[in-house]
Tab-separated table of C-alpha atoms and ligand atoms in Angstrom:
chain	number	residue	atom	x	y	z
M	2	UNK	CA	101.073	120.655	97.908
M	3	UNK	CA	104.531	121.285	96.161
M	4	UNK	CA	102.491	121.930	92.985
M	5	UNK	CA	100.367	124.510	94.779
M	6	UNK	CA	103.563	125.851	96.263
M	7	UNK	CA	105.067	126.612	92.946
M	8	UNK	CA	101.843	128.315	91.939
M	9	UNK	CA	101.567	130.611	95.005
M	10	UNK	CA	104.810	131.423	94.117
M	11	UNK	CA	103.524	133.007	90.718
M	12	UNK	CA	101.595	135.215	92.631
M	13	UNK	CA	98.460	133.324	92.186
M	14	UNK	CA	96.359	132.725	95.403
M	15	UNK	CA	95.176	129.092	96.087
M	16	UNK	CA	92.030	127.767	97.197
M	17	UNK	CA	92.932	124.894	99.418
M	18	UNK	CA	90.042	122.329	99.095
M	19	UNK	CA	92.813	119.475	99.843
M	20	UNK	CA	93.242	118.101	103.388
M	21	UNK	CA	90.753	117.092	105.764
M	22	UNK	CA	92.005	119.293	108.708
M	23	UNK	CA	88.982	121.055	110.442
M	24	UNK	CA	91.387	123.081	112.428
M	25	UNK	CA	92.931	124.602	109.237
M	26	UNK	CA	89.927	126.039	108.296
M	27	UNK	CA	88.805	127.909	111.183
M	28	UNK	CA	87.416	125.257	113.325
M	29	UNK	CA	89.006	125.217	116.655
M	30	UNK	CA	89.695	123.241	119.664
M	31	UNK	CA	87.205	123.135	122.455
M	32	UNK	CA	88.051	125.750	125.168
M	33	UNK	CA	87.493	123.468	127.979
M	34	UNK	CA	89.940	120.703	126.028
M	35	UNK	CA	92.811	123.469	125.376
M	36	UNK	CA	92.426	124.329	129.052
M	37	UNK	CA	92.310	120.943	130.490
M	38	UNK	CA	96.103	120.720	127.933
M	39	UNK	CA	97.409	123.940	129.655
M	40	UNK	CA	96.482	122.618	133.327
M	41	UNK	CA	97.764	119.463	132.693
M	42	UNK	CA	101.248	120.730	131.800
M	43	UNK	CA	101.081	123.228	135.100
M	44	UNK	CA	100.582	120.277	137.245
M	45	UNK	CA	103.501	118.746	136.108
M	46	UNK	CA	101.865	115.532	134.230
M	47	UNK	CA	104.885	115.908	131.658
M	48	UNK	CA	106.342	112.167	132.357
M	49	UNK	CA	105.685	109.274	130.234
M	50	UNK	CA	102.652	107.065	130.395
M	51	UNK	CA	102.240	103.606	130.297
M	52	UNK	CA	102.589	102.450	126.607
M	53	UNK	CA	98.926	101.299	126.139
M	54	UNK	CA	97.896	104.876	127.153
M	55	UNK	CA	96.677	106.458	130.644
M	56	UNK	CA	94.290	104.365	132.719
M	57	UNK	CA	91.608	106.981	132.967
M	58	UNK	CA	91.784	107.836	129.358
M	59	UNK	CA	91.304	104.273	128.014
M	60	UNK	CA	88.532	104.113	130.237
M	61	UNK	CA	86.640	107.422	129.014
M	62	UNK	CA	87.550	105.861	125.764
M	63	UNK	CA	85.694	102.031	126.191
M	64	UNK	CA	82.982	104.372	128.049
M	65	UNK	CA	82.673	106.288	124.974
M	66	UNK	CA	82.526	103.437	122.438
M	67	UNK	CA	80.265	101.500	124.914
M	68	UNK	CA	77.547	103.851	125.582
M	69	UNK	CA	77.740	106.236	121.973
M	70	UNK	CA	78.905	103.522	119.655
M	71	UNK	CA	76.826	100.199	121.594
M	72	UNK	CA	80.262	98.408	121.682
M	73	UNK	CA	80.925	96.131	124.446
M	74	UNK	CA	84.781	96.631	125.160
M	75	UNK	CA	86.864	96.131	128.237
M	76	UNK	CA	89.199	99.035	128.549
M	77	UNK	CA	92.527	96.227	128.994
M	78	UNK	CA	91.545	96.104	125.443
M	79	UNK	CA	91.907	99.565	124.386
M	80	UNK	CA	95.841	101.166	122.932
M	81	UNK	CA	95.810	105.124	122.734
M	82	UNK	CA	97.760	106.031	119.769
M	83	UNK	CA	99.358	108.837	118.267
M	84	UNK	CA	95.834	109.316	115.960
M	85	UNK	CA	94.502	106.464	114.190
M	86	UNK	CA	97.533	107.042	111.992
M	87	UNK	CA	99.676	105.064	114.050
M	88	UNK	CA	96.833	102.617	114.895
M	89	UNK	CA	97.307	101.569	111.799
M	90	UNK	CA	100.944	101.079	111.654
M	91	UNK	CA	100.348	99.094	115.305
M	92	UNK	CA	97.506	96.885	113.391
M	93	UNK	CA	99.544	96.108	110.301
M	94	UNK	CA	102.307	95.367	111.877
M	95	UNK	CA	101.156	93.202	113.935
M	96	UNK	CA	98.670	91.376	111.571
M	97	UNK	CA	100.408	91.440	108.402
M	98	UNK	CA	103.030	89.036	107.359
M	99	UNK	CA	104.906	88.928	104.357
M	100	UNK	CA	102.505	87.851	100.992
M	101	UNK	CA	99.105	88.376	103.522
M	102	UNK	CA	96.355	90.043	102.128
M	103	UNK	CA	94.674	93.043	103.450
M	104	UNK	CA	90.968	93.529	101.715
M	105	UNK	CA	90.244	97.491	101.344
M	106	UNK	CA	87.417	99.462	100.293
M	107	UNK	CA	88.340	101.045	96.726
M	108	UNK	CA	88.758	104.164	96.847
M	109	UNK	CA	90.024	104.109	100.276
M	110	UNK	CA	92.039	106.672	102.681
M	111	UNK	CA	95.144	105.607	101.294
M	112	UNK	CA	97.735	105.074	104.391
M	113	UNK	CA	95.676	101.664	104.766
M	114	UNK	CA	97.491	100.517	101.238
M	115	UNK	CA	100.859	102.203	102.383
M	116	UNK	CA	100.929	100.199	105.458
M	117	UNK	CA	100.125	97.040	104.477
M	118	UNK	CA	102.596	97.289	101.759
M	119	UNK	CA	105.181	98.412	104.214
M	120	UNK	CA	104.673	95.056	106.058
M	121	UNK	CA	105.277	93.331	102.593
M	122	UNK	CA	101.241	92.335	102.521
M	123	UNK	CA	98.808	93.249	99.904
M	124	UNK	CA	96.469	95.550	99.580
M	125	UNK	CA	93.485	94.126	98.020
M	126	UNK	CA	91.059	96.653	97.257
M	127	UNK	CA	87.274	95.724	96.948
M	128	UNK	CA	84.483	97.521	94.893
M	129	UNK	CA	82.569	100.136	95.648
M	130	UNK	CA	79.304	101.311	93.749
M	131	UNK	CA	79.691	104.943	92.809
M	132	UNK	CA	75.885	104.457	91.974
M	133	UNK	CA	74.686	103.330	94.710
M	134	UNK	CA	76.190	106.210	96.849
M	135	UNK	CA	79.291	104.151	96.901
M	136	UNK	CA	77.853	101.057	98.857
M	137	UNK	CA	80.350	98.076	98.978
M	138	UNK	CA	79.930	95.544	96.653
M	139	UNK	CA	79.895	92.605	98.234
M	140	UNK	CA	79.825	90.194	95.609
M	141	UNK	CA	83.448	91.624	94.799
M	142	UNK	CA	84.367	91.383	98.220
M	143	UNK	CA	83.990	87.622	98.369
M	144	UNK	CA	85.434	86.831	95.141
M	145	UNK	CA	88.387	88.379	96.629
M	146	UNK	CA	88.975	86.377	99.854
M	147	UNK	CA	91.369	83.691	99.553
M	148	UNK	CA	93.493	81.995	101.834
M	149	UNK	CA	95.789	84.458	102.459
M	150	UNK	CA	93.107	87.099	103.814
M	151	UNK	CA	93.971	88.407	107.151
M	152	UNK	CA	92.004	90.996	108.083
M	153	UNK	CA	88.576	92.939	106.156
M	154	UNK	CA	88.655	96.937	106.593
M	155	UNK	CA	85.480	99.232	105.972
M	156	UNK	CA	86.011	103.112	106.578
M	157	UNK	CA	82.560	103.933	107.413
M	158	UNK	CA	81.955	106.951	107.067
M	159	UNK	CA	84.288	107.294	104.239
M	160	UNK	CA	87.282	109.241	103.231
M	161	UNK	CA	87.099	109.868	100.268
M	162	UNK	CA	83.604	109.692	99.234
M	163	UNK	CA	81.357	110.267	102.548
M	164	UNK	CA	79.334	107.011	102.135
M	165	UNK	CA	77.985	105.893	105.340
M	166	UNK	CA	76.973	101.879	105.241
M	167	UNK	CA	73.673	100.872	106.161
M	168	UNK	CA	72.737	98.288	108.773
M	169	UNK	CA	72.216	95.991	106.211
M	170	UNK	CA	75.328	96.505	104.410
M	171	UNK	CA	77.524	95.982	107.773
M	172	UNK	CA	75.522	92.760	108.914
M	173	UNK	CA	76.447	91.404	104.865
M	174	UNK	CA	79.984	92.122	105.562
M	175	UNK	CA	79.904	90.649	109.013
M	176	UNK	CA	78.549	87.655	108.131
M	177	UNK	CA	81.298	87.044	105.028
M	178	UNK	CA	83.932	87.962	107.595
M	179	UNK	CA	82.893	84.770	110.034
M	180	UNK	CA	82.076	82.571	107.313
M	181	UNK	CA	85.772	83.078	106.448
M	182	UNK	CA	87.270	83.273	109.750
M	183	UNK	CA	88.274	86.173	109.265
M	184	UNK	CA	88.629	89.538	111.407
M	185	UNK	CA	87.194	92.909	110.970
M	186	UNK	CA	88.762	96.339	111.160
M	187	UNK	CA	86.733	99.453	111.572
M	188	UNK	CA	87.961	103.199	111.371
M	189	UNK	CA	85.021	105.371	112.253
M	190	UNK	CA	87.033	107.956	113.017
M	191	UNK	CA	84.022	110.751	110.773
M	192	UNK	CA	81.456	108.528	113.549
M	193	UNK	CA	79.857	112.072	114.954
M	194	UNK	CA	80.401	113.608	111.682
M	195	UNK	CA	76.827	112.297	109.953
M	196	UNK	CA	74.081	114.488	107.910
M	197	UNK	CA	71.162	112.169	106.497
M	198	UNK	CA	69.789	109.375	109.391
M	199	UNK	CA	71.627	107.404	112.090
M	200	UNK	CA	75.022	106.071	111.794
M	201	UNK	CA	75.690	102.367	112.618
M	202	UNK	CA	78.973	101.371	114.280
M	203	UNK	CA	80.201	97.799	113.069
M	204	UNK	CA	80.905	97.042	116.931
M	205	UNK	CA	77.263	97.118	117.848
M	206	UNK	CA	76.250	94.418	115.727
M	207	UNK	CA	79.737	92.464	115.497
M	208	UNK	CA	78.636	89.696	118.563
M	209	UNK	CA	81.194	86.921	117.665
M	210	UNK	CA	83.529	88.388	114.703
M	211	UNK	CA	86.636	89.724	116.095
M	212	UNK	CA	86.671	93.628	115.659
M	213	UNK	CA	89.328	96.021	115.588
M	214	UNK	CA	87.723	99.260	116.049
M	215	UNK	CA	90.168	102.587	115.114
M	216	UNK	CA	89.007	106.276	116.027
M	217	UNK	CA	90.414	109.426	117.230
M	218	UNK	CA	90.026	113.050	118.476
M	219	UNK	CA	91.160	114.516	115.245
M	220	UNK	CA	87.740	115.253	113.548
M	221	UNK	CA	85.459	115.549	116.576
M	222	UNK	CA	87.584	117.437	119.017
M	223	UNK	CA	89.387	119.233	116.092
M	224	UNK	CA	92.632	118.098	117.867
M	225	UNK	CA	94.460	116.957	114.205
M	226	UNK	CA	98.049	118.381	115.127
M	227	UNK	CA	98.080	116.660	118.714
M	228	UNK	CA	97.725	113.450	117.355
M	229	UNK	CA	95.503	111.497	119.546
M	230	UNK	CA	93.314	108.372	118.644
M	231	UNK	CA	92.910	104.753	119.474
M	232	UNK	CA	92.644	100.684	118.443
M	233	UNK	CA	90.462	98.742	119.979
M	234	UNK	CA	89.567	94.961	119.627
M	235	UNK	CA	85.985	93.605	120.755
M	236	UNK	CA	86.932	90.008	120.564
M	237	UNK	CA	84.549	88.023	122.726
M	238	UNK	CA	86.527	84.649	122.183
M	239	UNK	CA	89.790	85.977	122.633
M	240	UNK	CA	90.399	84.699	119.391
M	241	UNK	CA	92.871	88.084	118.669
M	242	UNK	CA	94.953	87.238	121.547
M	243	UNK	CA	98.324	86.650	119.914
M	244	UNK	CA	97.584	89.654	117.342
M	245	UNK	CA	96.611	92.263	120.560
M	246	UNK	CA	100.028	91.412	122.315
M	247	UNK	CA	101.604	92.244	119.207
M	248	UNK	CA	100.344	95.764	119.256
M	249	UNK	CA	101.122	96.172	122.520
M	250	UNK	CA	105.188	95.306	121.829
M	251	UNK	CA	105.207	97.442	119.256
M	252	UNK	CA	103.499	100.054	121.137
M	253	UNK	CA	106.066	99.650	123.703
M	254	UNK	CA	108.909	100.486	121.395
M	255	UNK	CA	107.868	104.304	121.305
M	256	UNK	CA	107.323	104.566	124.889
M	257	UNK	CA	104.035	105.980	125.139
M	258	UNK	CA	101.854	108.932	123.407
M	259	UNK	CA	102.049	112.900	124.939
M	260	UNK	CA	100.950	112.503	128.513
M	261	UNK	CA	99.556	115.854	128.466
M	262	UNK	CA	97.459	115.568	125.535
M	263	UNK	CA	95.711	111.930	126.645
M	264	UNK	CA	94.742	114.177	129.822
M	265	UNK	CA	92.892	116.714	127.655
M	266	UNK	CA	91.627	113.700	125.593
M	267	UNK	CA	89.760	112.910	128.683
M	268	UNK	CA	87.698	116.412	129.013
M	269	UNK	CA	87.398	116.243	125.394
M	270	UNK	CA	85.349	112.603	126.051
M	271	UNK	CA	83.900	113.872	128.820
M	272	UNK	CA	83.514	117.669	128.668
M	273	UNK	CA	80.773	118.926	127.318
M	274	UNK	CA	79.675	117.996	123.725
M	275	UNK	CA	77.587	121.009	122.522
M	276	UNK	CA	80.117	121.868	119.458
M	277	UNK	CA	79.741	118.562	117.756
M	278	UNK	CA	76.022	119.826	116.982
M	279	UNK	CA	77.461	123.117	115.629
M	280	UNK	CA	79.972	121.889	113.320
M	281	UNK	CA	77.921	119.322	111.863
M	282	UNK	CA	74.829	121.784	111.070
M	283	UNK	CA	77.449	124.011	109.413
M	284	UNK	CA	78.913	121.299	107.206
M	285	UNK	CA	75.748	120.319	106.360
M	286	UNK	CA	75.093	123.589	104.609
M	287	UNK	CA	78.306	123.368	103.253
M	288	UNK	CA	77.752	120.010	101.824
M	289	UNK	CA	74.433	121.101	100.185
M	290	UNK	CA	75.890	123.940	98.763
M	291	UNK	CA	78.972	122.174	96.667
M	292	UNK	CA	77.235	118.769	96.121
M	293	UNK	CA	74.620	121.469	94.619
M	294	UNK	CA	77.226	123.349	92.659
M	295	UNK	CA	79.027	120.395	91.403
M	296	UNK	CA	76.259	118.360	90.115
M	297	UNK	CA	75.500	121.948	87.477
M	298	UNK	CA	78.746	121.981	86.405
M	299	UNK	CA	78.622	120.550	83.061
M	300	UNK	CA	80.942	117.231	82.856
M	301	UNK	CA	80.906	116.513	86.728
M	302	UNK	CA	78.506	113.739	88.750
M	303	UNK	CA	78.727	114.116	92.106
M	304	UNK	CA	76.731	111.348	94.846
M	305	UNK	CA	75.776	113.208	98.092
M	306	UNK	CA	78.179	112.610	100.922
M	307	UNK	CA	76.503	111.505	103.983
M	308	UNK	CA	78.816	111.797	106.192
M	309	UNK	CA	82.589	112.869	106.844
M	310	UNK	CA	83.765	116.533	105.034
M	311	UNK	CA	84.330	115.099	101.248
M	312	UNK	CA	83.145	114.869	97.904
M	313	UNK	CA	84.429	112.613	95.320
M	314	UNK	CA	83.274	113.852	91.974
M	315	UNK	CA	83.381	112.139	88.879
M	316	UNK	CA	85.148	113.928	85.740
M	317	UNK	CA	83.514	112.598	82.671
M	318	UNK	CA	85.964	113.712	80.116
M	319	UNK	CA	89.141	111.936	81.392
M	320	UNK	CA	90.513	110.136	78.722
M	321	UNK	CA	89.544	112.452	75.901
M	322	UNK	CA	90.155	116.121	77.156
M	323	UNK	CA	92.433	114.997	79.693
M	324	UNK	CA	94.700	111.908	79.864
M	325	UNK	CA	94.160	111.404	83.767
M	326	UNK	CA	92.356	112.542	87.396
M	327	UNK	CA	96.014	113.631	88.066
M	328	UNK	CA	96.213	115.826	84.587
M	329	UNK	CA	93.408	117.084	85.672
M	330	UNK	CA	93.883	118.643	89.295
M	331	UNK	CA	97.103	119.612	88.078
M	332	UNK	CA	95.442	122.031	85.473
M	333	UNK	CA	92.897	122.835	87.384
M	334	UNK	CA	95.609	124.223	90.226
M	335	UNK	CA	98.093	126.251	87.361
M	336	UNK	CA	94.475	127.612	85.715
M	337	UNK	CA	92.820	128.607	89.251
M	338	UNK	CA	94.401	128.153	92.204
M	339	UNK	CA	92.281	125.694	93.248
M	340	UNK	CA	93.772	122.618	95.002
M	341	UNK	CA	92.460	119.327	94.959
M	342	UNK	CA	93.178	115.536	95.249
M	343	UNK	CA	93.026	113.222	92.714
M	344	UNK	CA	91.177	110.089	93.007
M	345	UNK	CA	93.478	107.761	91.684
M	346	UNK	CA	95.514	108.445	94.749
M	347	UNK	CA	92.812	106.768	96.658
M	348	UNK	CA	92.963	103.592	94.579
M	349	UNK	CA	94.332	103.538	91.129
M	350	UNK	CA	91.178	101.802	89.433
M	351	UNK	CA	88.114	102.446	91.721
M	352	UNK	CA	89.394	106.124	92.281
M	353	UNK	CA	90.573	107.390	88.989
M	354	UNK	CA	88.289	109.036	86.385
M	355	UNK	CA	87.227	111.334	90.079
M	356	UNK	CA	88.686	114.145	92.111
M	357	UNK	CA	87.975	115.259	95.900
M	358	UNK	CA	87.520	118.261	97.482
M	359	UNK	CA	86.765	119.053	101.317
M	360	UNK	CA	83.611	120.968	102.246
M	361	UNK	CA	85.377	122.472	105.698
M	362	UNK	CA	86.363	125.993	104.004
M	363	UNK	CA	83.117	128.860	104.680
M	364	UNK	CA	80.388	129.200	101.865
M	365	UNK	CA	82.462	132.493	100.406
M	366	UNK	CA	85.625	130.504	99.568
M	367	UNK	CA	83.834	126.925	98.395
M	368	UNK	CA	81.729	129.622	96.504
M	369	UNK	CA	84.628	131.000	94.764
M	370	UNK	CA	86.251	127.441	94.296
M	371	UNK	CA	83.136	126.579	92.739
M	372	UNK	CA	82.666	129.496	90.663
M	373	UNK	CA	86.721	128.872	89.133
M	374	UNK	CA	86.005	124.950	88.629
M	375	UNK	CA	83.068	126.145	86.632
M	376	UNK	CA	84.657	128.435	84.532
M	377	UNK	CA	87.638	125.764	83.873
M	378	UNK	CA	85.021	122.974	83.206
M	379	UNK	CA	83.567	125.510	80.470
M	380	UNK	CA	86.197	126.671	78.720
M	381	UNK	CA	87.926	123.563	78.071
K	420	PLP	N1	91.266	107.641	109.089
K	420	PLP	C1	90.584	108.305	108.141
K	420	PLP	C2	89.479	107.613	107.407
K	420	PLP	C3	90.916	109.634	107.843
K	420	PLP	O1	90.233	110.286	106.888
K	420	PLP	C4	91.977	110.264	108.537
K	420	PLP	C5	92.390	111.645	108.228
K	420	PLP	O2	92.011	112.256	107.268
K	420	PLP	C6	92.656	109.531	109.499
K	420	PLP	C7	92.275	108.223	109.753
K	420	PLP	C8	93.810	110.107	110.258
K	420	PLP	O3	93.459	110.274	111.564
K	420	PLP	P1	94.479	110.733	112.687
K	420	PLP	O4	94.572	112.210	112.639
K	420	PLP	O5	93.785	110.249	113.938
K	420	PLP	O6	95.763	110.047	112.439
């Protein structure tokens, strides 16, 4: 973004294909959830709430989960957060002690690794097959518990690359979770956000493994800059007791989340739902169209997200034409305005070599992103 900033500043215009904020490009809030914001404020619910989030709220929320999702969650066990973002500062933090290990999907949304280093753990990032539509490798994953593994985390579907995990898949990772004794986490925060076939939530097949589930209203309820979301733990032998009252000290430290804005999180559970429906049939176009484009450009593989708003291309000439992902995006920006994130941001061995762009902008601007990436890939 500072790069892009000092390029706008040349006069040049900028194609932002970088951040996965619906609500920047021209998706908005649901009426009835603004309004329910607006009346909340009127009646004067502008006090704060308890710290594990308002009653009704964490109930809409386990109803949610429960009857969308098939979890089976109480909701005493459900902590509204300031989005998932501070879910998993509240999960760390409460998990993580110093020289723990935290196993990761590589390439994964990268405030997981930020966090668990912040709590002095380690990341540990596990394999995943670019191949195979970016499935998780398992046999990597087990080679990399040891004893120090606290906690397994799958972002399903995935930022960056828009794999969704089968049923199979989850039920693998599952079963090398309790054959470790080890707990799950789950952020499924893209969970509506699906193109090709059914989406399976790791909480409807968990039974005995201890789950932490994350989500929000960020993607759904295009709600990004009120920053609403939620942990959750389906733990039917209580076995995450001592972790769960963690979260909830910590949560207590920063009072409690917007009062206001867990009311309209309410309507947005539920208030009508229509708009879900919308924004996922125009995506899918979207997707189509630049998983279309990309895979004709001449030096790019793309898979086909299928789910979530990203794709994660590979750039085949990185290491000859260009030293790095990062050399890349960067010349790509000062040569066409278009903005981009480099993969190696994502995890520095199972990202690099790759590049992601969002599919939220309209088919005229991903059109003319398109059009300048081509143009680049060609000339140089
Ligand atoms: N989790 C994933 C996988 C994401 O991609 C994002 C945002 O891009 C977030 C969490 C952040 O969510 P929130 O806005 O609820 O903090």
């Amino acid at each position: 973004m500072v790069k892009a900033e000092e390029v706008r500043r040349t006069g040049k215009k900028i194609l932002y294909l970088n951040i996965g904020d619906p609500v920047k490009y021209g998706f908005d809030t649901p009426p009835n959830v603004k309004n329910a914001l607006k009346k909340a404020v009127d009646a004067g619910s502008n006090y704060y709430a308890a710290s594990e989030g308002v009653k009704d709220l964490r109930q809409a929320v386990a109803e949610k989960e429960n009857s969308v999702n098939g979890a089976q969650i109480d909701p005493r066990n459900v902590m509204i957060t300031q989005g998932i973002s501070e879910a998993i500062s509240f999960l760390m933090g409460a998990i993580v002690n110093p020289g723990d290990e935290v196993l990761l999907p590589g390439p994964s949304y990268s405030p997981y690794m930020t966090y668990v280093k912040f709590f002095d753990g380690k990341p540990v990032a596990y394999r995943t097959i670019e191949d195979r539509g970016w499935a998780p490798d398992l046999s990597d994953l087990v080679s990399k518990v040891t004893a120090r593994t606290r906690l397994i985390v799958i972002i399903n579907p995935s930022n960056p690359t828009g794999s969704v995990y089968s049923r199979n898949e989850l039920s693998r990772i599952l079963e090398i979770a309790a054959s470790h004794h080890i707990p799950v986490a789950a952020d499924e925060i893209y969970d509506r956000i699906v193109y090709d076939g059914a989406f399976t939530s790791l909480a409807s097949i968990a039974k005995e493994v201890p789950l932490f589930g994350l989500n929000g209203f960020s993607k759904t309820y295009m709600m990004t800059g009120w920053r609403l979301g939620y942990l959750y733990r389906q733990d039917p032998g209580d076995e995450m007791k001592d972790v769960w009252d963690a979260v909830q000290r910590i949560s207590r430290v920063r009072l409690c989340v917007s009062t206001p804005i867990q009311l309209a999180g309410i309507e947005a559970l539920r208030g009508p739902q229509g708009h879900i429906n919308e924004m996922v049939s125009k995506l899918k176009r979207r997707r189509d169209l630049i998983w279309k484009r990309a895979n004709e450009i001449p030096g790019l593989f793309a898979t086909k997200p299928a789910g979530a708003f990203y794709l994660f291309p590979r750039i085949n000439e990185i290491g000859h034409r260009w030293k790095s992902d990062y050399e890349f995006v960067t010349e790509l920006l000062r040569e066409t305005g278009v903005l981009v994130v480099h993969g190696s941001g994502f995890d520095p061995m199972y990202g690099k070599d790759h590049f992601r762009a969002v599919f939220l902008p309209d088919e005229t601007i991903l059109t003319e992103a398109f059009d300048a990436i081509e143009d680049f890939m060609k000339r140089h």
